Short mmCIF file of C-alpha atoms (C1' of nucleotides) in Angstrom, two decimals:
data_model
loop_
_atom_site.label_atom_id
_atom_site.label_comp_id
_atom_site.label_asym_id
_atom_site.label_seq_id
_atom_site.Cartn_x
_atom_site.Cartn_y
_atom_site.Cartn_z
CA UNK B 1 -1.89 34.81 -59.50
CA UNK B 2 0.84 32.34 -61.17
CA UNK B 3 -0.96 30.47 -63.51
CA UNK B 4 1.15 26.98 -63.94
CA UNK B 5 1.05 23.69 -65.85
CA UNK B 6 2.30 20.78 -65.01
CA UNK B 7 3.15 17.96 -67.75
CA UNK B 8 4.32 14.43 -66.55
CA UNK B 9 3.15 11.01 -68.30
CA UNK B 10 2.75 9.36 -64.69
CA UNK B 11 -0.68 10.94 -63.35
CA UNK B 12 0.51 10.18 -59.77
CA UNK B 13 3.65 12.09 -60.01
CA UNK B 14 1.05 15.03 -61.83
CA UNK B 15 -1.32 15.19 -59.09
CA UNK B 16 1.31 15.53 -56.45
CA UNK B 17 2.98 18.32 -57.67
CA UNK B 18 -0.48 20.23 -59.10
CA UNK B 19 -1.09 19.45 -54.85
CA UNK B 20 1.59 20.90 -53.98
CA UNK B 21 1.23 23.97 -55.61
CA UNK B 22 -2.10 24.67 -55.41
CA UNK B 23 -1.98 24.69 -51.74
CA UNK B 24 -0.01 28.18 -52.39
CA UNK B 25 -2.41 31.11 -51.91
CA UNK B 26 -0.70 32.62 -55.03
CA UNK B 27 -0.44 29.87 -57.65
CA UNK B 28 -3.11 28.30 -59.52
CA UNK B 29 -2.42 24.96 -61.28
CA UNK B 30 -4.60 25.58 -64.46
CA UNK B 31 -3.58 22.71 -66.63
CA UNK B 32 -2.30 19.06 -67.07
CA UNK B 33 -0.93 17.20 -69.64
CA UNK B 34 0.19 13.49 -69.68
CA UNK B 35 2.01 13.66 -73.11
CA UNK B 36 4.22 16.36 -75.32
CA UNK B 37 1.71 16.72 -77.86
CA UNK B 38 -1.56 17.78 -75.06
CA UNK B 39 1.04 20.01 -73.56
CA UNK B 40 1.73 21.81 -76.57
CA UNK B 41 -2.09 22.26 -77.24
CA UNK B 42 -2.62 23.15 -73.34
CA UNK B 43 -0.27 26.02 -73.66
CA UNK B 44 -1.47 27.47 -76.49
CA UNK B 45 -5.12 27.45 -74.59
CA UNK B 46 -4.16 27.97 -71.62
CA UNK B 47 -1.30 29.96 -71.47
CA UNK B 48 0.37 29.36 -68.42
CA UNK B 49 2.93 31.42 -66.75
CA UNK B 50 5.10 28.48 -66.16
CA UNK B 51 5.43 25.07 -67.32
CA UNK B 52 6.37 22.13 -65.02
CA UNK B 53 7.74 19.51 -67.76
CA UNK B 54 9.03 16.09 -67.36
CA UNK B 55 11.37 14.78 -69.96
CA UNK B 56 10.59 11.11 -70.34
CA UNK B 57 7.16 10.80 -72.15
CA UNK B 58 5.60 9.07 -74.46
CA UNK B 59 4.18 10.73 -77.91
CA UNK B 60 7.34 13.51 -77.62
CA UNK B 61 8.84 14.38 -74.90
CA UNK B 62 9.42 17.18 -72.51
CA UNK B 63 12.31 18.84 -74.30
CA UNK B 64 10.70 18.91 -77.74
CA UNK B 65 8.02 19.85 -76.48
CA UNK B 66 9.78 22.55 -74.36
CA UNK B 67 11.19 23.76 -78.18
CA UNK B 68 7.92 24.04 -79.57
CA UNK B 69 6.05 26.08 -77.47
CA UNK B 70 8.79 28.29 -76.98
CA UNK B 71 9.28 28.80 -80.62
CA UNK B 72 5.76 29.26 -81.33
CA UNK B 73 6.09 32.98 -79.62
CA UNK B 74 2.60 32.89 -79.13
CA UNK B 75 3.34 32.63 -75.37
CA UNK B 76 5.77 33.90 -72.96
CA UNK B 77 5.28 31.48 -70.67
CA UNK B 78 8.69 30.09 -68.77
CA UNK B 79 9.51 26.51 -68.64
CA UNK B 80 11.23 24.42 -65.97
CA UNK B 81 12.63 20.85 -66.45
CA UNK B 82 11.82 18.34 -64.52
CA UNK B 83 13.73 14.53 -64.32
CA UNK B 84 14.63 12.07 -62.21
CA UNK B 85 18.15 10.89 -62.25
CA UNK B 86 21.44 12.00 -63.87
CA UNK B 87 20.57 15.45 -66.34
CA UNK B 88 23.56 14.83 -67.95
CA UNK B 89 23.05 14.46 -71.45
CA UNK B 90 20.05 16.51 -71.18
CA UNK B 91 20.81 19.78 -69.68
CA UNK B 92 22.57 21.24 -73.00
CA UNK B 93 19.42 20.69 -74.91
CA UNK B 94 16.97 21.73 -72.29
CA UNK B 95 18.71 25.40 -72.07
CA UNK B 96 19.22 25.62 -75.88
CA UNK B 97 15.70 24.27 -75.66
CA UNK B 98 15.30 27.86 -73.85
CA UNK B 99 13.90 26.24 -70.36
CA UNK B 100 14.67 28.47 -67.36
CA UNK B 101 14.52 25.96 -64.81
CA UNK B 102 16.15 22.06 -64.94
CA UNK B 103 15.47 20.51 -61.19
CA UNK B 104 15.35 17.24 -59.60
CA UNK B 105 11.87 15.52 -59.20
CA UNK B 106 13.42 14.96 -55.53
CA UNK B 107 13.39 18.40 -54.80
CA UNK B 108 11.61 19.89 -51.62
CA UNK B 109 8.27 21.25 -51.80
CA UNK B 110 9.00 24.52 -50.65
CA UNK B 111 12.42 24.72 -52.91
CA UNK B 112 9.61 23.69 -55.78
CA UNK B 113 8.16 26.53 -55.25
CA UNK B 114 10.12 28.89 -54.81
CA UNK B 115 11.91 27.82 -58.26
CA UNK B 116 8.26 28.42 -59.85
CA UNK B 117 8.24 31.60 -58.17
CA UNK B 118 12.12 32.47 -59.16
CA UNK B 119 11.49 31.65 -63.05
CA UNK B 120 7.97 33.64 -63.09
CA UNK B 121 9.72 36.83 -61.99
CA UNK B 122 12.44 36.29 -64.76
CA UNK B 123 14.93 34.52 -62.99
CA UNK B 124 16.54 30.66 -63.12
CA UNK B 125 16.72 27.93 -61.13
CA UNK B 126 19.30 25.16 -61.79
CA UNK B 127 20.07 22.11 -59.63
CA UNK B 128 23.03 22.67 -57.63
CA UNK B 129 25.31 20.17 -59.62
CA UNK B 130 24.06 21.57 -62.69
CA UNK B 131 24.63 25.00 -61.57
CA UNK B 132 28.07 24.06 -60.46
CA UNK B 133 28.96 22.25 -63.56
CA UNK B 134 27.98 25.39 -65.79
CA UNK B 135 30.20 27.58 -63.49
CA UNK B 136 33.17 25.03 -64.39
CA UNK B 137 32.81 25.50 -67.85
CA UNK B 138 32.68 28.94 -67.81
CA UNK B 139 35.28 29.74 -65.40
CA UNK B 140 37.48 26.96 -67.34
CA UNK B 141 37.33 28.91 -70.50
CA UNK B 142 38.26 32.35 -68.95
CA UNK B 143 40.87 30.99 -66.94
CA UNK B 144 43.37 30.27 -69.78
CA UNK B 145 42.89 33.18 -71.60
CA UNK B 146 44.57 35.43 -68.34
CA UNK B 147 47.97 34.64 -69.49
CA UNK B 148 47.78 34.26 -72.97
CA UNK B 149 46.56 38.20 -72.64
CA UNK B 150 49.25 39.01 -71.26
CA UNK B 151 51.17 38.26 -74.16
CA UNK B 152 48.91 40.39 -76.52
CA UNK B 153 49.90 43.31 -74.45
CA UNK B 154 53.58 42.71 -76.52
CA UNK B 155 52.00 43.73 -79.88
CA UNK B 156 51.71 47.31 -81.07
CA UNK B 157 47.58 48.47 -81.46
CA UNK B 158 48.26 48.11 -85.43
CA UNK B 159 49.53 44.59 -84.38
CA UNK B 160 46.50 43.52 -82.18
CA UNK B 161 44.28 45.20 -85.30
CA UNK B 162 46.00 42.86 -88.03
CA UNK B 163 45.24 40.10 -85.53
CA UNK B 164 41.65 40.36 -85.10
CA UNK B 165 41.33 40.52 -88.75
CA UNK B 166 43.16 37.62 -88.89
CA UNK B 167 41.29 35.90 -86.68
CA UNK B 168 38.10 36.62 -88.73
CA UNK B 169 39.12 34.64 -91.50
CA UNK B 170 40.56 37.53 -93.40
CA UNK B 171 43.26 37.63 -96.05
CA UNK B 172 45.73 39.83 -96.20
CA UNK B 173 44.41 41.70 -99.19
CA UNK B 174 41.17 42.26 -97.64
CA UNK B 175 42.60 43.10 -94.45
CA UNK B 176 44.93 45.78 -96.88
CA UNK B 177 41.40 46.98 -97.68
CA UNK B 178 40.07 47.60 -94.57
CA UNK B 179 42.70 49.26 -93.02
CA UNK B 180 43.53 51.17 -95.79
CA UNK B 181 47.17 50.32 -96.11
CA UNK B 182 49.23 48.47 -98.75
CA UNK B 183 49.23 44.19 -98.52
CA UNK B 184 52.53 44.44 -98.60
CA UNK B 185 52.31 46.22 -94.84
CA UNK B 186 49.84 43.60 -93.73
CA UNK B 187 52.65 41.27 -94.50
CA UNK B 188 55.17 43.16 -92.67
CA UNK B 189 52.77 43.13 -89.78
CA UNK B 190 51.44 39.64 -90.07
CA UNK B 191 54.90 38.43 -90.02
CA UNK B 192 56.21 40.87 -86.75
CA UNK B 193 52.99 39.64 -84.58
CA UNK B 194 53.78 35.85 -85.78
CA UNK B 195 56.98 36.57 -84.54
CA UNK B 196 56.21 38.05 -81.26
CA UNK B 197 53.66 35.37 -80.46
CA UNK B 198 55.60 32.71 -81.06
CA UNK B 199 53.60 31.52 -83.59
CA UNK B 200 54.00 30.03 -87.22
CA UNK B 201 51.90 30.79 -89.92
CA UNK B 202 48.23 32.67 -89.68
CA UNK B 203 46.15 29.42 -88.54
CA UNK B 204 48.20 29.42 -85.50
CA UNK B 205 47.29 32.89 -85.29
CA UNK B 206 43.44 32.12 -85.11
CA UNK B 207 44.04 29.51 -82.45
CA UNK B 208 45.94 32.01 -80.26
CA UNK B 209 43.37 34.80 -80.94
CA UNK B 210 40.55 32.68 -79.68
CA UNK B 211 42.56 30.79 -76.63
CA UNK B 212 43.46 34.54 -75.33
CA UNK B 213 39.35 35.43 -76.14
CA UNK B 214 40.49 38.14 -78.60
CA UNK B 215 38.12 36.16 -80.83
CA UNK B 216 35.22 34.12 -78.82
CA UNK B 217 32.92 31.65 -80.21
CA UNK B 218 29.55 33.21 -81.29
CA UNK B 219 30.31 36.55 -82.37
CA UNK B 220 30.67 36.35 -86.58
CA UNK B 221 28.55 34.53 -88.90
CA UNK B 222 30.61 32.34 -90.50
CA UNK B 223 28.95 33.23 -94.28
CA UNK B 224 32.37 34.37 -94.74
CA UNK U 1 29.39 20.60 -38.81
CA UNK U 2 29.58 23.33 -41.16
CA UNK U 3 32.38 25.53 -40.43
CA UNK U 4 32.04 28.58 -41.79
CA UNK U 5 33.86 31.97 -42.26
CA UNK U 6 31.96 35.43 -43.03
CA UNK U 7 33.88 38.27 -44.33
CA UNK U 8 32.74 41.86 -44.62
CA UNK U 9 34.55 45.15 -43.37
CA UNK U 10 30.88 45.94 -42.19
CA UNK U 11 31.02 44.86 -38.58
CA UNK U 12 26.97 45.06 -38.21
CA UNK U 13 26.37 43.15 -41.54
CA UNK U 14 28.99 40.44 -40.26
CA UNK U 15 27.35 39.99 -37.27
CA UNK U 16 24.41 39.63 -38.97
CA UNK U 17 24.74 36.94 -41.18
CA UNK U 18 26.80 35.03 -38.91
CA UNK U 19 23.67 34.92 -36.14
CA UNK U 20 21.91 34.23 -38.71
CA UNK U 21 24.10 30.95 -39.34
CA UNK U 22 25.02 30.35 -35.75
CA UNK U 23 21.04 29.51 -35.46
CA UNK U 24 21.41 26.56 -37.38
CA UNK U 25 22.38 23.49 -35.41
CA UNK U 26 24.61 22.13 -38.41
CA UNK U 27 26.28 25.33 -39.18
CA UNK U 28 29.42 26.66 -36.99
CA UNK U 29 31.13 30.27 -37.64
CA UNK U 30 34.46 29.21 -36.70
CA UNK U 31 36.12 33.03 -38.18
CA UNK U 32 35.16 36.77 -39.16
CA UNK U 33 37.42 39.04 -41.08
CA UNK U 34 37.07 42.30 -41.85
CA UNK U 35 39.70 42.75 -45.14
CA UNK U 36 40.80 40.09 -47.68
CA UNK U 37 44.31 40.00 -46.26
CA UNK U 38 42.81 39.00 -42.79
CA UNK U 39 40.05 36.79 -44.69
CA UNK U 40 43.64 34.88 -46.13
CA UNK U 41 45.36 34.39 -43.60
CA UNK U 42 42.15 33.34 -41.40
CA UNK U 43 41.13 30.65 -44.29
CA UNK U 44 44.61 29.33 -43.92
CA UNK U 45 44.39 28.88 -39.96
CA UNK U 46 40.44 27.72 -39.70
CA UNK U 47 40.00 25.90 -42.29
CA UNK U 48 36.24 26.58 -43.00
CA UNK U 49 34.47 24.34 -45.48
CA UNK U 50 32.16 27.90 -46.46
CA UNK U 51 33.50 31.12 -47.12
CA UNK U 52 30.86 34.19 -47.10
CA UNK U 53 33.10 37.05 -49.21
CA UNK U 54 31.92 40.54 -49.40
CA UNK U 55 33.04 42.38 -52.63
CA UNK U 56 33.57 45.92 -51.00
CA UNK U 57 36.01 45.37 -48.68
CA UNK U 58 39.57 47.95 -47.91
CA UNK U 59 42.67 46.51 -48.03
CA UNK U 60 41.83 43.70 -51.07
CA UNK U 61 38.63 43.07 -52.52
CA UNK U 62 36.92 39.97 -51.80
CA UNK U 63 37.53 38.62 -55.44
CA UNK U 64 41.01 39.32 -55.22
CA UNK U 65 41.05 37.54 -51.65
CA UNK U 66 39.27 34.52 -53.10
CA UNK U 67 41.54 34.17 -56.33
CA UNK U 68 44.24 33.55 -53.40
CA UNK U 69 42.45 31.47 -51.00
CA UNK U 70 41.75 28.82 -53.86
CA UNK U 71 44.79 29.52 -55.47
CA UNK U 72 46.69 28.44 -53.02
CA UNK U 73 45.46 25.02 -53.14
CA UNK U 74 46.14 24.19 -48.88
CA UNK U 75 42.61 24.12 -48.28
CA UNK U 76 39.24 22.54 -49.96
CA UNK U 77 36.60 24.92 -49.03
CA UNK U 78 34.41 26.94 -51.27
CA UNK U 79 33.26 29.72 -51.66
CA UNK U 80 29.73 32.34 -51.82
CA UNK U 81 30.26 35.79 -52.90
CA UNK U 82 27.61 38.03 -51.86
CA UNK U 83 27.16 41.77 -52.98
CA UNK U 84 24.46 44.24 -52.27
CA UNK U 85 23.47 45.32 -55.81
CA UNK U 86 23.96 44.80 -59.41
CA UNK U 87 26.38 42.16 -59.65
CA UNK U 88 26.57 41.93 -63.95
CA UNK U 89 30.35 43.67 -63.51
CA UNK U 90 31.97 41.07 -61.26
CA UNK U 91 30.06 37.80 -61.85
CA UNK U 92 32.59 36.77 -64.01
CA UNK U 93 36.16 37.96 -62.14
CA UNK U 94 34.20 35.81 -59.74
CA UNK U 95 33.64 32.74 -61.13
CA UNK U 96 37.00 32.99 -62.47
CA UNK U 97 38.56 33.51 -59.45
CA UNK U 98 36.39 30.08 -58.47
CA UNK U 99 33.66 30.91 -56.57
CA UNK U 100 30.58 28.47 -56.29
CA UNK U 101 28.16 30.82 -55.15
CA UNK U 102 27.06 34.16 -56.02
CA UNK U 103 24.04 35.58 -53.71
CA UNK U 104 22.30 39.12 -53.31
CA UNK U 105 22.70 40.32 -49.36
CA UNK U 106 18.92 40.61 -50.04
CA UNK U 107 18.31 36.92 -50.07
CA UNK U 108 16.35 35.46 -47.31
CA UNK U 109 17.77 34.18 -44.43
CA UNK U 110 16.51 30.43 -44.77
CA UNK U 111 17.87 30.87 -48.58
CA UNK U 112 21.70 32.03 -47.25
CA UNK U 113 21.49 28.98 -45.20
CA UNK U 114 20.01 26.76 -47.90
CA UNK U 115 23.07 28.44 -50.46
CA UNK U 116 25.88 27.23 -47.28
CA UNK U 117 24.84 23.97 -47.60
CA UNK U 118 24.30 23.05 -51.14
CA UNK U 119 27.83 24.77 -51.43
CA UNK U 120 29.14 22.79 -48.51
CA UNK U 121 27.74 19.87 -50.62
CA UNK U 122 29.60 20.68 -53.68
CA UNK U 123 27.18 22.02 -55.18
CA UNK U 124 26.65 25.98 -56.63
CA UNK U 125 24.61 29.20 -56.06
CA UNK U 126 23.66 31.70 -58.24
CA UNK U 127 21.01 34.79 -57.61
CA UNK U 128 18.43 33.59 -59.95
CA UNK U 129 19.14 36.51 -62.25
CA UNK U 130 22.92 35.38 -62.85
CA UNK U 131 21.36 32.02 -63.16
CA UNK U 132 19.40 33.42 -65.91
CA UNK U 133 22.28 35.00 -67.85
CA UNK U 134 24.56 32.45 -67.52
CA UNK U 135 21.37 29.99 -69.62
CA UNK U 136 21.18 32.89 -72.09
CA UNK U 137 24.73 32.93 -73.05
CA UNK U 138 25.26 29.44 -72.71
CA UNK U 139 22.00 28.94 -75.11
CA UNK U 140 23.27 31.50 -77.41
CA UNK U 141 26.38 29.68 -78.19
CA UNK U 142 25.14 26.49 -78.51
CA UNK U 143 22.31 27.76 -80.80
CA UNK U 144 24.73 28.99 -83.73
CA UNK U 145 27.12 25.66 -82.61
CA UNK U 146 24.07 24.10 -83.94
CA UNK U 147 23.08 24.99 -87.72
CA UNK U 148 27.47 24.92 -88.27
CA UNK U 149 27.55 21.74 -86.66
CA UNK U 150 25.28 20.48 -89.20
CA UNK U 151 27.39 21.16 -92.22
CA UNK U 152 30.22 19.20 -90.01
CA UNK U 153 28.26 16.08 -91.03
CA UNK U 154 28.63 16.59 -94.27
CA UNK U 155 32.78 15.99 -94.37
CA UNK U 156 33.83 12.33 -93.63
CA UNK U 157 35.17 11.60 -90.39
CA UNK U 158 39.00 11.90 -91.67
CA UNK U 159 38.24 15.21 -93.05
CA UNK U 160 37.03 15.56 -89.78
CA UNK U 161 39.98 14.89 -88.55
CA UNK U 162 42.23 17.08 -90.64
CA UNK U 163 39.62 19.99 -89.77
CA UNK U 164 40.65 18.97 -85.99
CA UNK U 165 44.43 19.29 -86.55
CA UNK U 166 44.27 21.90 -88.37
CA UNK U 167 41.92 23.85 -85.55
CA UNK U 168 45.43 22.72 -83.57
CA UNK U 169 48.03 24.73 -85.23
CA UNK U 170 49.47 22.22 -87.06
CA UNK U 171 50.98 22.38 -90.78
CA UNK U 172 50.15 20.33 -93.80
CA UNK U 173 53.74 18.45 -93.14
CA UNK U 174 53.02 17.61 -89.45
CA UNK U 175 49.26 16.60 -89.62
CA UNK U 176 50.30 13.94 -92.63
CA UNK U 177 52.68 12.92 -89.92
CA UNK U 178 50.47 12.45 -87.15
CA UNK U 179 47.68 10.59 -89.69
CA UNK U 180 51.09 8.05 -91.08
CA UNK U 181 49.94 9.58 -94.31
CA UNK U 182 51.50 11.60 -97.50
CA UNK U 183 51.52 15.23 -97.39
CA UNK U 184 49.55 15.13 -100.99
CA UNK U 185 46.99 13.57 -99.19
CA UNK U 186 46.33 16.00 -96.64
CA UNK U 187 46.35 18.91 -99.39
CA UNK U 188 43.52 16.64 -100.57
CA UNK U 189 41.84 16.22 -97.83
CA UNK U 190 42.06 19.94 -97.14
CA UNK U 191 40.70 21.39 -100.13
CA UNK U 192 37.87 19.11 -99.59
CA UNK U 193 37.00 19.90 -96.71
CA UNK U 194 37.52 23.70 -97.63
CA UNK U 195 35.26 23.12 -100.56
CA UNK U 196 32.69 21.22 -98.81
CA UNK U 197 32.60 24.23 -95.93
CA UNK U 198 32.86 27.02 -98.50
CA UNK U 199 35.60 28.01 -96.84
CA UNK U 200 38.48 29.66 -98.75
CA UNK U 201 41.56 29.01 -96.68
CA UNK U 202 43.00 26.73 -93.36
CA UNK U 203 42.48 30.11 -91.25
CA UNK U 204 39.23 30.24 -92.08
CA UNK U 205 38.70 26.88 -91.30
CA UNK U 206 40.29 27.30 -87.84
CA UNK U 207 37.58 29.63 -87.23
CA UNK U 208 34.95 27.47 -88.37
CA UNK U 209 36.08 24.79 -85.83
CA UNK U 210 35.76 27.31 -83.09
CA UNK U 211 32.63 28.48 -84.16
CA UNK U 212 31.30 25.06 -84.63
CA UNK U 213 32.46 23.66 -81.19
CA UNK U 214 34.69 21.17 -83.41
CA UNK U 215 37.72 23.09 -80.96
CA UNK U 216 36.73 25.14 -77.63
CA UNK U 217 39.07 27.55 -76.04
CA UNK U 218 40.95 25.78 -73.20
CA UNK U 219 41.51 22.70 -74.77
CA UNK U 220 45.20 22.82 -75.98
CA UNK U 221 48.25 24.82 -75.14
CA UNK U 222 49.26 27.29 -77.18
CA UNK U 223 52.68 26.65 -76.44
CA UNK U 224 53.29 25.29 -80.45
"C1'" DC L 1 70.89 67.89 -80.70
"C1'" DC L 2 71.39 63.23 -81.69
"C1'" DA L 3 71.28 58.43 -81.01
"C1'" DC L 4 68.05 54.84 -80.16
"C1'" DA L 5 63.86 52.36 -80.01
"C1'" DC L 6 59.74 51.64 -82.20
"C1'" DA L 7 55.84 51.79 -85.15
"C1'" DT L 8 54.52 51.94 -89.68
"C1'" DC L 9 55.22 51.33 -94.35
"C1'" DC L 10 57.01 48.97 -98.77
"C1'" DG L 11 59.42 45.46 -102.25
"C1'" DC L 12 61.71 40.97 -103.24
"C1'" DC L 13 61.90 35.96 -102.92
"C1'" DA L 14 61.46 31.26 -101.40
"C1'" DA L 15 58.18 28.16 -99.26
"C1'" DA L 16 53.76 26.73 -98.21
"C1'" DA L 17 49.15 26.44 -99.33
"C1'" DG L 18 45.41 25.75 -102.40
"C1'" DC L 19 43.37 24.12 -107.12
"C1'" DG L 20 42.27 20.91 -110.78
"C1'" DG L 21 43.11 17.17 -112.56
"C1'" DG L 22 43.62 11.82 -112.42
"C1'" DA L 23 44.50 7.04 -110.49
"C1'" DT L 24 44.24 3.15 -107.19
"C1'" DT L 25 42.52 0.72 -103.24
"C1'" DT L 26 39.43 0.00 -99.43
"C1'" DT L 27 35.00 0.03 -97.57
"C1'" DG L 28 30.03 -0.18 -97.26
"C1'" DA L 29 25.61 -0.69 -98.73
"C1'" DT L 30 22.40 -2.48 -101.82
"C1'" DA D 1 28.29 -9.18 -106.89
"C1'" DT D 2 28.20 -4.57 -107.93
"C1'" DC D 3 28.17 0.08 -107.49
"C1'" DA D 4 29.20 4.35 -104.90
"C1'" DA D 5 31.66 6.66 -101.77
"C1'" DA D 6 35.63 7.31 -99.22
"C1'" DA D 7 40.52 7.24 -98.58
"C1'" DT D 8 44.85 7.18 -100.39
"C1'" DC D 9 48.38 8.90 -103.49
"C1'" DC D 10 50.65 11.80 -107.35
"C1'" DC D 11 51.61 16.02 -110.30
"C1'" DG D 12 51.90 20.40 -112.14
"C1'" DC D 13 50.23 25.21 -111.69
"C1'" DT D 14 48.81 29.66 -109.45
"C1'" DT D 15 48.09 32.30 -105.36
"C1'" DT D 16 49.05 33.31 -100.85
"C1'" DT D 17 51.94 33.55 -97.31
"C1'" DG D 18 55.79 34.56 -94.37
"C1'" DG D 19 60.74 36.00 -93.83
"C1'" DC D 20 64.26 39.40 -94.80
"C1'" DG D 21 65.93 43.77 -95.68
"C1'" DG D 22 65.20 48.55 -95.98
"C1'" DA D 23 62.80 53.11 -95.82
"C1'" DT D 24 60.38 56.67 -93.31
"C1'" DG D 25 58.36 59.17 -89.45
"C1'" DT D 26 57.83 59.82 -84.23
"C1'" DG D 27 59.04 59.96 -79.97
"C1'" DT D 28 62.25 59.65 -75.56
"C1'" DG D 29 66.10 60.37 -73.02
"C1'" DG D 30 70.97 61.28 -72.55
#
DNA sequence: CCACACATCCGCCAAAAGCGGGATTTTGAT
DNA sequence: ATCAAAATCCCGCTTTTGGCGGATGTGTGG
């Protein structure tokens, strides 16, 4: 049995969806909330499998809330977002939030619950546009780096080596170090990759090393 | 109408799906092919607003057909990859190659239909697991954007904007020449920033901006 | 076998970058 | 009005960097 919550400041809006859901043999609405603070106590008592939350509310609202009981840890329940209108400006901090779900509040019944059904076995469930928007981004960011990797295929393995260093913020000293050669060869192949690349000096180098995805965003601290 | 096209060198499983979508009173199968050369050259004479593209296919794989269809720009329609198992390998060759859609040939058959429209609409499909890692990484980066992006408030906004240029490629030289300022005061303005990062040189500070989301891969051309 | 290309290595030198000062003006907030 | 912070500029000084030339090994193909 899914056990689900549903949070949303407008009781009308509440009941209908708790309705909806509860007319499913295998989902059990077992708590409501009306603000972000009563939902954070509700899923610590009650701990749902999934979390229905609207984002406008009054007290805090559905993505801070979202944030909170996720962090807690005390729960592994899943959360899906609900809104009205234009997600926008919401989406990025609903997923970094770490909800599973972001739908319209016009969504069909049955498509409601199949998304609580979807993010209770693990999965997602994005509104099309969103879904489609995330793709773009994505597929935007590997698409440049197809011919820019082509052009890393010109450099020797020592080459491509010095490069990645580079494009960790190393020196050439330490990169000397670490590859147990002299600085003075660093130099020699610092300046032979420049060269090849096109490129001018070693920031130009970092650029080029993350456009091509040799370096992606995420991977190092930057303690440095 | 929906006009559609299923590929698959399957016969059986082509027939399949395209009763399946000949049901619907909204949804035509105008085309069937059987390899990703015939699935190009049948895009280019139908037309279909919804491509169904099999992975496995002799010949060309359905990727490899899609990168052309869309590539070739004569035609508007989108298109649904669908695969039989794990799909972690190709998801992204996929939504390079600009898919919208990326279904399990499990999926239900009012689901298939459900994924033809919302694709038809301009909207995008994923199996709710893809869905799910798409969140993760997306969440990931923008969690470690998040703490860096903090100490980006800390510069003023034209150290801000020196960090920029210099996440650009340029030189000392050329960024006082694109601010209509002296060269000494962009060394200034650097080492600030440098110090204020603890950052130790402009490399370093390239990656930073990457890191940070201050510059995302894509953006500029590395043509220098 | 021997040229030739290529990768790897090193030293020298000029240019750029970075550092630590200091000074003036503009701007904003109290 | 006043004070603080930011933005602008300047100047030596040291370190790093990048370009140039040259040395060595390792193949490959004529």
């Amino acid at each position: 049995m899914l056990r689900v919550m549903v949070v949303d400041d407008q009781a009308l809006v509440r009941r209908g969806f708790a309705l909806v859901l509860d007319n499913e043999p295998d989902i059990e609405v077992v708590a409501e909330a009306g603000t972000g603070v009563e939902a954070i106590e509700a899923a610590h008592a009650q701990q749902p499998d999934v979390i229905l939350m609207d984002i406008r509310m009054p007290e805090m609202d559905g993505l801070e809330a979202t944030a909170r009981i996720l962090e807690a840890g005390d729960t592994t329940c899943r959360v899906i977002i609900l809104t009205t209108f234009d997600p926008d400006e919401y989406v990025f901090r609903a997923l970094r939030a770490g909800a599973s779900g972001f739908v319209l509040k016009d969504i069909p019944p049955e498509a409601l619950v199949d998304a609580v059904r979807t993010v209770a076995e693990g999965g997602a469930m994005l509104a099309p546009g969103i879904t489609q928007r995330l793709i773009s981004q994505f597929a935007q960011k590997l698409g440049s780096e197809r011919d820019l990797a082509e052009r890393l295929q010109r450099l020797t393995s020592r080459e491509r080596e010095v490069l990645t260093a580079i494009a960790a913020g190393k020196s050439n000293a330490e990169i000397a170090e670490a590859l147990f050669i002299g600085a003075a060869t660093v130099k020699s192949h610092v300046s032979s990759l420049l060269s090849k690349l096109g490129l001018r000096d070693r920031a130009q180098a970092v650029v080029f090393a993350y456009e091509c995805g040799l370096a992606t965003p995420g991977e190092h601290d930057v303690g440095f």
